[in-house]
Structure formats: structure tokens, C-alpha cells
Amino acid sequence: MYCSDRPAGYLKSPQPLVDEDKKKLEKENEEPLETKEPEEDMKKDEEGQRKTEIKDLYNTDQKILIGCVGDFSRARYIASELGDASKMIVMSQYSCVDELETMYENARSQMLDLTKLGARIVFDVDFKKFAKDSRINHTQYDIILLDLS
């Protein structure tokens, strides 16, 4: 029987300064700001916004702990982009797969994909006290993500 859920914060790439912000900073510093082109490794999405690739943020050598509140889609996305999730633990606040499936119809397929990629799933985790949970506190993690979406 399986059981676990969603992260509280995740890294966002810095937003570019708009003209109004540049003018304020120029007045404060009295020096013109340099305009930089987006870095070569940054891609743009359909709306022209900067988009950071998963492989630029994480790698398979890192021990990653992901707390999921939803259907594990973000954890599955990260794992599939990396291609190997053997050093990834995904935790959920739900007590079992059945409870999770009543809320999210595709949760089971997301979990199967994660386990095929090597991730370990831990259910019934209190996100406020997960550091004391003996199922996950035996490892020092390089990255801890709380996915609250």
C-alpha cells in the first residue's frame, strides 16, 4: 500500500526589470543600467518569457525530496526530464493510494511512472514534522521541494 502529497515553495527564475523599475533604479543610483540579453542556456516559452530547463536546476547526482499535495504531476515531470529518479523521494500527506485516487484520477499513473524511474514514494507524511519522520530523515538532501499546486 502506498501513501504521500505537495510542495510549499519552489525556485523561480528572476523576473526581468520593466522600464518603470529601470527608471527608478537609475534615479537612485544615477548610473544607467546595462541591458542584458537572456543567457544562451535560457529558453523562451510561447509568450516570450524566460524558461529554465529542469536539467539546469537539478541533476541525477542530487538527493531530492519532494513533498506533493496534488497528483504527483510536478514530481513526475522533474523525474522524467532527468530520466533517473533513483535518488528522489516523493512524500504525500495522504495515507494511501486509494485516498489519493479519490481526489486525483491520474494519481496512480503518475506514481507508477515515478516508481519506474526509480523514485520512492512515502505516504502519510506531516509536512510540518517531516524532518522527524524516520522514513525520510536518515538522509541529507541536496534539494527539498514543497509542491503546493
Coordinates of N, CA and C in Angstrom, one line a residue:
M1 N 0.8 -1.2 0.0 CA 0.0 0.0 0.0 C 0.9 1.2 0.0
Y2 N 0.6 2.2 -0.9 CA 1.3 3.4 -1.0 C 0.6 4.6 -0.2
C3 N 1.4 5.7 0.1 CA 0.8 6.9 0.7 C 1.8 8.1 0.8
S4 N 1.5 9.6 0.4 CA 2.2 10.9 0.5 C 1.7 12.1 -0.4
D5 N 2.1 13.7 -0.4 CA 1.5 14.8 -1.2 C 2.3 16.0 -1.7
R6 N 2.1 17.4 -1.6 CA 2.5 18.6 -2.4 C 3.5 19.7 -1.8
P7 N 4.5 20.3 -2.5 CA 5.5 21.3 -2.0 C 5.0 22.7 -1.7
A8 N 5.6 23.4 -0.8 CA 5.3 24.7 -0.4 C 6.0 25.8 -1.2
G9 N 7.2 25.6 -1.6 CA 7.9 26.6 -2.4 C 8.8 26.0 -3.4
Y10 N 9.0 26.7 -4.4 CA 9.9 26.2 -5.5 C 10.6 27.4 -6.1
L11 N 11.8 27.2 -6.6 CA 12.6 28.3 -7.2 C 11.9 28.8 -8.4
K12 N 12.0 30.1 -8.5 CA 11.5 30.8 -9.8 C 12.7 31.6 -10.3
S13 N 12.8 31.7 -11.6 CA 13.9 32.5 -12.2 C 13.5 33.9 -12.0
P14 N 14.5 34.8 -11.8 CA 14.2 36.2 -11.5 C 13.5 36.8 -12.7
Q15 N 12.5 37.7 -12.4 CA 11.7 38.4 -13.4 C 12.6 39.6 -14.0
P16 N 12.5 39.8 -15.3 CA 13.3 40.9 -15.9 C 12.7 42.2 -15.4
L17 N 13.5 43.2 -15.3 CA 13.1 44.6 -14.9 C 12.3 45.2 -16.0
V18 N 11.2 45.8 -15.6 CA 10.4 46.6 -16.6 C 11.0 48.0 -16.7
D19 N 10.6 48.8 -17.7 CA 11.1 50.1 -17.9 C 10.9 51.0 -16.7
E20 N 9.8 50.9 -16.0 CA 9.5 51.7 -14.9 C 10.5 51.4 -13.7
D21 N 10.8 50.1 -13.5 CA 11.7 49.7 -12.5 C 13.1 50.2 -12.8
K22 N 13.5 50.1 -14.1 CA 14.8 50.6 -14.5 C 15.0 52.1 -14.2
K23 N 13.9 52.9 -14.6 CA 14.0 54.3 -14.3 C 14.2 54.6 -12.8
K24 N 13.4 53.9 -12.0 CA 13.6 54.1 -10.5 C 15.0 53.8 -10.1
L25 N 15.5 52.7 -10.5 CA 16.9 52.3 -10.1 C 17.9 53.3 -10.7
E26 N 17.7 53.8 -11.9 CA 18.7 54.8 -12.5 C 18.7 56.0 -11.7
K27 N 17.5 56.5 -11.2 CA 17.4 57.7 -10.4 C 18.1 57.5 -9.1
E28 N 17.9 56.3 -8.5 CA 18.5 56.0 -7.2 C 20.0 56.0 -7.3
N29 N 20.5 55.3 -8.3 CA 22.0 55.1 -8.5 C 22.6 56.1 -9.4
E30 N 21.8 56.9 -10.1 CA 22.3 57.9 -11.0 C 23.3 57.3 -12.0
E31 N 23.2 56.1 -12.3 CA 24.0 55.4 -13.3 C 23.1 54.6 -14.2
P32 N 23.3 54.7 -15.5 CA 22.4 53.9 -16.4 C 22.6 52.4 -16.2
L33 N 21.5 51.7 -16.2 CA 21.6 50.2 -16.1 C 21.9 49.6 -17.4
E34 N 22.7 48.5 -17.4 CA 23.0 47.8 -18.6 C 21.9 46.9 -19.0
T35 N 21.6 46.8 -20.2 CA 20.5 45.9 -20.7 C 21.2 44.7 -21.1
K36 N 20.8 43.5 -20.5 CA 21.4 42.3 -20.9 C 20.5 41.4 -21.7
E37 N 21.0 40.7 -22.6 CA 20.3 39.7 -23.4 C 20.1 38.5 -22.5
P38 N 19.0 37.7 -22.7 CA 18.9 36.5 -22.0 C 20.1 35.5 -22.2
E39 N 20.4 34.8 -21.2 CA 21.5 33.9 -21.3 C 21.2 32.8 -22.3
E40 N 22.3 32.3 -23.0 CA 22.1 31.3 -24.0 C 21.4 30.1 -23.5
D41 N 21.6 29.6 -22.3 CA 21.0 28.4 -21.8 C 19.6 28.6 -21.4
M42 N 19.1 29.8 -21.4 CA 17.7 30.1 -21.1 C 16.9 30.0 -22.3
K43 N 15.8 29.3 -22.3 CA 14.9 29.2 -23.4 C 13.7 30.1 -23.2
K44 N 12.9 30.3 -24.2 CA 11.7 31.1 -24.1 C 10.5 30.3 -24.4
D45 N 9.4 30.5 -23.7 CA 8.2 29.8 -23.9 C 7.4 30.5 -25.0
E46 N 6.1 30.1 -25.2 CA 5.3 30.7 -26.3 C 5.1 32.2 -26.0
E47 N 5.0 32.6 -24.8 CA 4.7 34.0 -24.5 C 6.0 34.9 -24.5
G48 N 7.1 34.3 -24.8 CA 8.4 35.0 -24.8 C 9.0 35.2 -23.4
Q49 N 8.5 34.5 -22.4 CA 9.0 34.6 -21.1 C 10.2 33.6 -21.0
R50 N 11.2 34.0 -20.1 CA 12.3 33.1 -19.9 C 11.8 31.8 -19.2
K51 N 12.4 30.8 -19.6 CA 12.1 29.4 -19.1 C 13.4 28.7 -18.8
T52 N 13.5 28.2 -17.6 CA 14.6 27.5 -17.2 C 14.4 26.0 -17.4
E53 N 15.3 25.3 -17.9 CA 15.1 23.8 -18.1 C 15.4 23.1 -16.8
I54 N 14.7 22.0 -16.6 CA 14.8 21.2 -15.4 C 16.3 20.8 -15.2
K55 N 16.9 20.4 -16.3 CA 18.3 19.9 -16.1 C 19.3 21.0 -15.8
D56 N 18.8 22.3 -15.9 CA 19.7 23.4 -15.5 C 19.6 23.6 -13.9
L57 N 18.5 23.1 -13.4 CA 18.2 23.3 -11.9 C 18.6 22.1 -11.1
Y58 N 18.4 20.9 -11.6 CA 18.6 19.6 -10.9 C 19.4 18.6 -11.7
N59 N 20.0 17.7 -11.0 CA 20.7 16.6 -11.8 C 20.5 15.3 -11.0
T60 N 20.9 14.2 -11.7 CA 20.6 12.9 -11.1 C 21.6 12.6 -9.9
D61 N 22.6 13.4 -9.7 CA 23.5 13.1 -8.6 C 23.0 13.7 -7.3
Q62 N 22.0 14.6 -7.4 CA 21.4 15.2 -6.2 C 20.4 14.4 -5.6
K63 N 20.3 14.4 -4.2 CA 19.3 13.7 -3.5 C 18.2 14.7 -3.3
I64 N 17.0 14.4 -3.9 CA 15.9 15.3 -3.9 C 14.7 14.8 -3.1
L65 N 14.2 15.6 -2.3 CA 13.0 15.3 -1.5 C 11.9 16.2 -2.0
I66 N 10.8 15.6 -2.5 CA 9.7 16.4 -3.0 C 8.4 16.1 -2.2
G67 N 7.8 17.1 -1.6 CA 6.5 16.9 -0.9 C 5.4 17.4 -1.9
C68 N 4.5 16.5 -2.1 CA 3.4 16.8 -3.1 C 2.0 16.8 -2.4
V69 N 1.2 17.8 -2.7 CA -0.1 17.9 -2.2 C -1.1 17.4 -3.3
G70 N -0.7 17.5 -4.5 CA -1.6 17.1 -5.6 C -1.4 15.7 -6.1
D71 N -1.4 15.5 -7.4 CA -1.4 14.2 -8.1 C 0.0 13.8 -8.5
F72 N 1.0 14.4 -8.0 CA 2.4 14.0 -8.3 C 2.9 14.4 -9.7
S73 N 2.1 15.2 -10.4 CA 2.5 15.6 -11.8 C 3.8 16.3 -11.8
R74 N 4.0 17.2 -10.9 CA 5.3 18.0 -10.9 C 6.5 17.1 -10.6
A75 N 6.3 16.2 -9.6 CA 7.4 15.3 -9.3 C 7.7 14.4 -10.5
R76 N 6.6 13.9 -11.2 CA 6.8 13.0 -12.3 C 7.5 13.8 -13.5
Y77 N 7.1 15.1 -13.6 CA 7.7 15.9 -14.7 C 9.2 16.0 -14.4
I78 N 9.6 16.4 -13.2 CA 11.0 16.5 -12.9 C 11.8 15.2 -13.1
A79 N 11.2 14.1 -12.6 CA 11.8 12.8 -12.8 C 12.0 12.4 -14.2
S80 N 10.9 12.6 -15.0 CA 11.0 12.2 -16.4 C 12.0 13.1 -17.2
E81 N 12.1 14.4 -16.8 CA 13.1 15.2 -17.5 C 14.5 14.8 -17.2
L82 N 14.7 14.4 -15.9 CA 16.1 13.9 -15.5 C 16.4 12.5 -16.1
G83 N 15.3 11.7 -16.2 CA 15.5 10.3 -16.8 C 15.8 9.3 -15.7
D84 N 16.2 9.7 -14.5 CA 16.5 8.8 -13.4 C 16.1 9.4 -12.1
A85 N 15.3 8.8 -11.4 CA 14.8 9.3 -10.1 C 15.2 8.4 -8.9
S86 N 16.3 7.7 -9.1 CA 16.7 6.8 -8.0 C 17.1 7.4 -6.8
K87 N 17.5 8.7 -6.8 CA 17.8 9.5 -5.6 C 16.7 10.4 -5.2
M88 N 15.5 10.2 -5.6 CA 14.4 11.0 -5.3 C 13.4 10.3 -4.4
I89 N 13.0 11.1 -3.4 CA 11.9 10.6 -2.5 C 10.7 11.6 -2.7
V90 N 9.6 11.0 -2.9 CA 8.4 11.9 -3.1 C 7.5 11.5 -1.9
M91 N 7.1 12.6 -1.1 CA 6.3 12.3 0.1 C 4.9 13.0 -0.1
S92 N 3.9 12.3 0.5 CA 2.5 12.8 0.3 C 1.8 12.8 1.7
Q93 N 0.9 13.8 1.9 CA 0.2 13.9 3.1 C -1.0 12.9 3.2
Y94 N -1.3 12.3 2.0 CA -2.4 11.3 2.0 C -1.9 10.0 2.6
S95 N -2.9 9.2 3.1 CA -2.5 8.0 3.8 C -2.3 6.8 2.9
C96 N -2.9 6.8 1.7 CA -2.7 5.7 0.8 C -3.1 6.1 -0.6
V97 N -2.8 5.2 -1.6 CA -3.1 5.4 -3.0 C -4.6 5.6 -3.2
D98 N -5.4 4.8 -2.5 CA -6.8 4.9 -2.7 C -7.4 6.2 -2.3
E99 N -6.9 6.8 -1.2 CA -7.3 8.1 -0.8 C -6.9 9.2 -1.8
L100 N -5.7 9.0 -2.3 CA -5.2 10.0 -3.4 C -6.0 9.9 -4.6
E101 N -6.3 8.6 -5.0 CA -7.1 8.4 -6.3 C -8.5 9.0 -6.2
T102 N -9.1 9.0 -5.0 CA -10.4 9.6 -4.9 C -10.4 11.1 -5.2
M103 N -9.3 11.7 -5.0 CA -9.2 13.2 -5.3 C -8.6 13.5 -6.7
Y104 N -7.7 12.6 -7.2 CA -7.0 12.9 -8.4 C -7.0 11.6 -9.2
E105 N -7.7 11.6 -10.3 CA -7.9 10.3 -11.1 C -6.7 9.8 -11.8
N106 N -5.7 10.7 -12.1 CA -4.5 10.2 -12.7 C -3.3 10.0 -11.7
A107 N -3.6 10.0 -10.4 CA -2.5 9.9 -9.4 C -1.8 8.6 -9.5
R108 N -2.5 7.5 -9.8 CA -1.9 6.2 -9.8 C -0.9 6.1 -11.0
S109 N -1.3 6.6 -12.1 CA -0.4 6.5 -13.3 C 0.9 7.4 -13.0
Q110 N 0.7 8.6 -12.4 CA 1.8 9.4 -12.0 C 2.8 8.7 -11.1
M111 N 2.2 8.0 -10.1 CA 3.0 7.2 -9.2 C 3.7 6.1 -9.8
L112 N 3.1 5.4 -10.7 CA 3.7 4.3 -11.5 C 4.9 4.8 -12.3
D113 N 4.7 5.9 -13.0 CA 5.8 6.5 -13.7 C 7.0 6.8 -12.8
L114 N 6.7 7.4 -11.7 CA 7.7 7.8 -10.7 C 8.5 6.5 -10.3
T115 N 7.8 5.5 -9.9 CA 8.5 4.3 -9.4 C 9.2 3.6 -10.5
K116 N 8.8 3.6 -11.8 CA 9.5 3.1 -12.9 C 10.8 3.8 -13.1
L117 N 10.8 5.1 -12.8 CA 12.0 5.9 -12.9 C 12.9 5.8 -11.7
G118 N 12.5 5.1 -10.7 CA 13.3 4.8 -9.5 C 13.0 5.6 -8.3
A119 N 12.0 6.4 -8.3 CA 11.6 7.2 -7.1 C 11.0 6.4 -6.1
R120 N 11.2 6.8 -4.8 CA 10.5 6.1 -3.7 C 9.4 7.0 -3.2
I121 N 8.2 6.5 -3.0 CA 7.0 7.3 -2.5 C 6.7 6.9 -1.1
V122 N 6.5 8.0 -0.3 CA 6.3 7.8 1.1 C 4.9 8.5 1.4
F123 N 4.0 7.8 2.0 CA 2.7 8.3 2.3 C 2.5 8.7 3.8
D124 N 1.5 9.4 4.1 CA 1.1 9.8 5.4 C 2.2 10.6 6.1
V125 N 2.7 11.6 5.4 CA 3.7 12.5 6.0 C 3.1 13.8 6.4
D126 N 3.4 14.2 7.6 CA 3.0 15.6 8.1 C 4.1 16.5 7.6
F127 N 3.8 17.4 6.7 CA 4.8 18.3 6.2 C 5.4 19.2 7.2
K128 N 4.7 19.5 8.3 CA 5.3 20.4 9.3 C 6.3 19.6 10.2
K129 N 6.3 18.3 10.2 CA 7.1 17.5 11.0 C 7.9 16.5 10.2
F130 N 8.1 16.6 8.9 CA 8.7 15.6 8.1 C 10.2 15.4 8.5
A131 N 10.8 16.4 9.1 CA 12.2 16.2 9.5 C 12.4 15.2 10.6
K132 N 11.3 14.9 11.3 CA 11.4 13.9 12.4 C 10.8 12.6 11.9
D133 N 10.4 12.5 10.7 CA 9.8 11.2 10.2 C 11.0 10.2 9.9
S134 N 11.0 9.1 10.5 CA 12.1 8.1 10.4 C 12.2 7.5 9.0
R135 N 11.1 7.6 8.2 CA 11.2 7.0 6.9 C 12.0 7.9 5.9
I136 N 12.2 9.2 6.3 CA 12.9 10.1 5.4 C 14.0 10.9 6.0
N137 N 14.1 10.9 7.3 CA 15.1 11.8 8.0 C 16.5 11.2 8.1
H138 N 16.7 10.0 7.5 CA 18.0 9.3 7.6 C 19.0 9.8 6.5
T139 N 18.6 10.7 5.6 CA 19.3 11.2 4.5 C 19.5 12.7 4.5
Q140 N 20.6 13.2 4.1 CA 20.8 14.6 4.0 C 20.5 14.9 2.5
Y141 N 19.5 15.8 2.3 CA 19.0 16.1 0.9 C 19.7 17.3 0.3
D142 N 20.0 17.3 -1.0 CA 20.6 18.4 -1.6 C 19.5 19.5 -1.9
I143 N 18.3 19.0 -2.2 CA 17.2 19.8 -2.6 C 15.9 19.3 -1.9
I144 N 15.1 20.2 -1.3 CA 13.8 19.9 -0.8 C 12.8 20.8 -1.4
L145 N 11.8 20.2 -2.1 CA 10.8 21.0 -2.8 C 9.5 20.7 -2.2
L146 N 8.7 21.7 -1.9 CA 7.3 21.5 -1.5 C 6.4 22.0 -2.6
D147 N 5.7 21.1 -3.2 CA 4.8 21.5 -4.3 C 3.4 21.6 -3.8
L148 N 2.9 22.8 -3.6 CA 1.6 23.1 -3.1 C 0.5 23.3 -4.2
S149 N 0.9 23.2 -5.4 CA 0.0 23.4 -6.5 C -0.8 22.2 -6.9

